């Protein structure tokens, strides 16, 4: 079946550095991808929606200059956390969807720790 | 703004027990509702999807019901097994694409052998 691959699964970085997380659809064309953030014992919160070839739409309260999203192809979206701070430490999950009524598929998430 | 609440936050049961997880949402104008399973440190696995026009969906030992007018859904798990231990998330979507989701905080289920 359809698979969404997210990489890396875990990353530790120092404050002030940038981290890039990749989300790939392996056997379907993902016209839309979604990025979520999940803090411990809390729900998934939608950060942004990205459509291939266009700018991402960010949810209220999410800094677009801090969380850069690029959806340059139908199989790849990237989330770059710029100038990371310890409070950015979280679990980031992407999901991807093809055209029409095709189902939504989730990646396995990336655990980001900023020291 | 849509808010999704799940009760209980955590549940521990002995193996073999039948159990019910609850989900409520504040805005009944939804397109669909989904139940997901999340294992620790992992992504989400879709369990059941109920369209707003449907009342329930079944898959194996799982049965999900939807009462859209009252803003409630339940996930029934029959004959629970230790492998069912995970966090169960409820999510609703207002959009016809069904993909922009609002999640509850989940119910952490532990099934003891």
mmCIF file with all atom_site columns, C-alpha atoms in Angstrom, chain B residues 2-59:
data_model
loop_
_atom_site.group_PDB
_atom_site.id
_atom_site.type_symbol
_atom_site.label_atom_id
_atom_site.label_alt_id
_atom_site.label_comp_id
_atom_site.label_asym_id
_atom_site.label_entity_id
_atom_site.label_seq_id
_atom_site.pdbx_PDB_ins_code
_atom_site.Cartn_x
_atom_site.Cartn_y
_atom_site.Cartn_z
_atom_site.occupancy
_atom_site.B_iso_or_equiv
_atom_site.pdbx_formal_charge
_atom_site.auth_seq_id
_atom_site.auth_comp_id
_atom_site.auth_asym_id
_atom_site.auth_atom_id
_atom_site.pdbx_PDB_model_num
ATOM 1  C CA . UNK B 1 2  ? -13.414 23.181 16.572 1.00 0.00 ? 2  UNK B CA 1
ATOM 2  C CA . UNK B 1 3  ? -12.381 21.454 19.786 1.00 0.00 ? 3  UNK B CA 1
ATOM 3  C CA . UNK B 1 4  ? -12.083 17.703 20.146 1.00 0.00 ? 4  UNK B CA 1
ATOM 4  C CA . UNK B 1 5  ? -12.091 16.050 23.561 1.00 0.00 ? 5  UNK B CA 1
ATOM 5  C CA . UNK B 1 6  ? -11.347 12.430 24.361 1.00 0.00 ? 6  UNK B CA 1
ATOM 6  C CA . UNK B 1 7  ? -12.318 10.614 27.525 1.00 0.00 ? 7  UNK B CA 1
ATOM 7  C CA . UNK B 1 8  ? -10.728 8.907  29.353 1.00 0.00 ? 8  UNK B CA 1
ATOM 8  C CA . UNK B 1 9  ? -7.184  10.220 28.972 1.00 0.00 ? 9  UNK B CA 1
ATOM 9  C CA . UNK B 1 10 ? -5.837  6.851  30.041 1.00 0.00 ? 10 UNK B CA 1
ATOM 10 C CA . UNK B 1 11 ? -7.332  3.415  30.490 1.00 0.00 ? 11 UNK B CA 1
ATOM 11 C CA . UNK B 1 12 ? -5.881  0.168  31.812 1.00 0.00 ? 12 UNK B CA 1
ATOM 12 C CA . UNK B 1 13 ? -7.822  -3.078 31.391 1.00 0.00 ? 13 UNK B CA 1
ATOM 13 C CA . UNK B 1 14 ? -7.168  -6.805 31.666 1.00 0.00 ? 14 UNK B CA 1
ATOM 14 C CA . UNK B 1 15 ? -6.865  -8.821 28.495 1.00 0.00 ? 15 UNK B CA 1
ATOM 15 C CA . UNK B 1 16 ? -10.159 -9.984 27.028 1.00 0.00 ? 16 UNK B CA 1
ATOM 16 C CA . UNK B 1 17 ? -12.229 -7.077 28.255 1.00 0.00 ? 17 UNK B CA 1
ATOM 17 C CA . UNK B 1 18 ? -14.487 -5.100 25.950 1.00 0.00 ? 18 UNK B CA 1
ATOM 18 C CA . UNK B 1 19 ? -13.969 -1.356 26.164 1.00 0.00 ? 19 UNK B CA 1
ATOM 19 C CA . UNK B 1 20 ? -15.280 1.963  24.863 1.00 0.00 ? 20 UNK B CA 1
ATOM 20 C CA . UNK B 1 21 ? -13.328 5.106  24.087 1.00 0.00 ? 21 UNK B CA 1
ATOM 21 C CA . UNK B 1 22 ? -15.169 8.388  23.802 1.00 0.00 ? 22 UNK B CA 1
ATOM 22 C CA . UNK B 1 23 ? -14.689 11.405 21.569 1.00 0.00 ? 23 UNK B CA 1
ATOM 23 C CA . UNK B 1 24 ? -16.687 14.629 21.482 1.00 0.00 ? 24 UNK B CA 1
ATOM 24 C CA . UNK B 1 25 ? -16.424 17.650 19.214 1.00 0.00 ? 25 UNK B CA 1
ATOM 25 C CA . UNK B 1 26 ? -17.882 21.125 19.572 1.00 0.00 ? 26 UNK B CA 1
ATOM 26 C CA . UNK B 1 27 ? -18.766 21.939 15.954 1.00 0.00 ? 27 UNK B CA 1
ATOM 27 C CA . UNK B 1 28 ? -21.106 19.353 14.436 1.00 0.00 ? 28 UNK B CA 1
ATOM 28 C CA . UNK B 1 29 ? -20.522 20.636 10.886 1.00 0.00 ? 29 UNK B CA 1
ATOM 29 C CA . UNK B 1 30 ? -17.957 17.976 10.081 1.00 0.00 ? 30 UNK B CA 1
ATOM 30 C CA . UNK B 1 31 ? -17.261 16.140 6.871  1.00 0.00 ? 31 UNK B CA 1
ATOM 31 C CA . UNK B 1 32 ? -15.853 13.026 8.482  1.00 0.00 ? 32 UNK B CA 1
ATOM 32 C CA . UNK B 1 33 ? -14.377 11.604 11.652 1.00 0.00 ? 33 UNK B CA 1
ATOM 33 C CA . UNK B 1 34 ? -11.431 9.249  11.917 1.00 0.00 ? 34 UNK B CA 1
ATOM 34 C CA . UNK B 1 35 ? -9.959  7.090  14.617 1.00 0.00 ? 35 UNK B CA 1
ATOM 35 C CA . UNK B 1 36 ? -6.210  6.541  14.602 1.00 0.00 ? 36 UNK B CA 1
ATOM 36 C CA . UNK B 1 37 ? -3.795  4.447  16.560 1.00 0.00 ? 37 UNK B CA 1
ATOM 37 C CA . UNK B 1 38 ? -0.386  5.800  17.594 1.00 0.00 ? 38 UNK B CA 1
ATOM 38 C CA . UNK B 1 39 ? 2.345   3.628  19.060 1.00 0.00 ? 39 UNK B CA 1
ATOM 39 C CA . UNK B 1 40 ? 5.006   5.347  21.204 1.00 0.00 ? 40 UNK B CA 1
ATOM 40 C CA . UNK B 1 41 ? 7.309   7.540  19.125 1.00 0.00 ? 41 UNK B CA 1
ATOM 41 C CA . UNK B 1 42 ? 5.585   6.538  15.923 1.00 0.00 ? 42 UNK B CA 1
ATOM 42 C CA . UNK B 1 43 ? 3.267   8.028  13.354 1.00 0.00 ? 43 UNK B CA 1
ATOM 43 C CA . UNK B 1 44 ? -0.416  7.356  12.987 1.00 0.00 ? 44 UNK B CA 1
ATOM 44 C CA . UNK B 1 45 ? -2.262  4.349  11.639 1.00 0.00 ? 45 UNK B CA 1
ATOM 45 C CA . UNK B 1 46 ? -5.790  4.957  10.417 1.00 0.00 ? 46 UNK B CA 1
ATOM 46 C CA . UNK B 1 47 ? -8.277  2.549  11.987 1.00 0.00 ? 47 UNK B CA 1
ATOM 47 C CA . UNK B 1 48 ? -11.714 3.669  10.911 1.00 0.00 ? 48 UNK B CA 1
ATOM 48 C CA . UNK B 1 49 ? -13.169 6.567  8.955  1.00 0.00 ? 49 UNK B CA 1
ATOM 49 C CA . UNK B 1 50 ? -16.816 7.555  9.273  1.00 0.00 ? 50 UNK B CA 1
ATOM 50 C CA . UNK B 1 51 ? -18.370 9.955  6.808  1.00 0.00 ? 51 UNK B CA 1
ATOM 51 C CA . UNK B 1 52 ? -20.780 12.498 8.260  1.00 0.00 ? 52 UNK B CA 1
ATOM 52 C CA . UNK B 1 53 ? -23.709 10.691 6.615  1.00 0.00 ? 53 UNK B CA 1
ATOM 53 C CA . UNK B 1 54 ? -22.800 7.383  8.259  1.00 0.00 ? 54 UNK B CA 1
ATOM 54 C CA . UNK B 1 55 ? -23.641 6.105  11.733 1.00 0.00 ? 55 UNK B CA 1
ATOM 55 C CA . UNK B 1 56 ? -20.922 3.514  12.207 1.00 0.00 ? 56 UNK B CA 1
ATOM 56 C CA . UNK B 1 57 ? -18.038 1.611  10.710 1.00 0.00 ? 57 UNK B CA 1
ATOM 57 C CA . UNK B 1 58 ? -16.622 -1.768 11.652 1.00 0.00 ? 58 UNK B CA 1
ATOM 58 C CA . UNK B 1 59 ? -13.265 -3.387 11.115 1.00 0.00 ? 59 UNK B CA 1
#
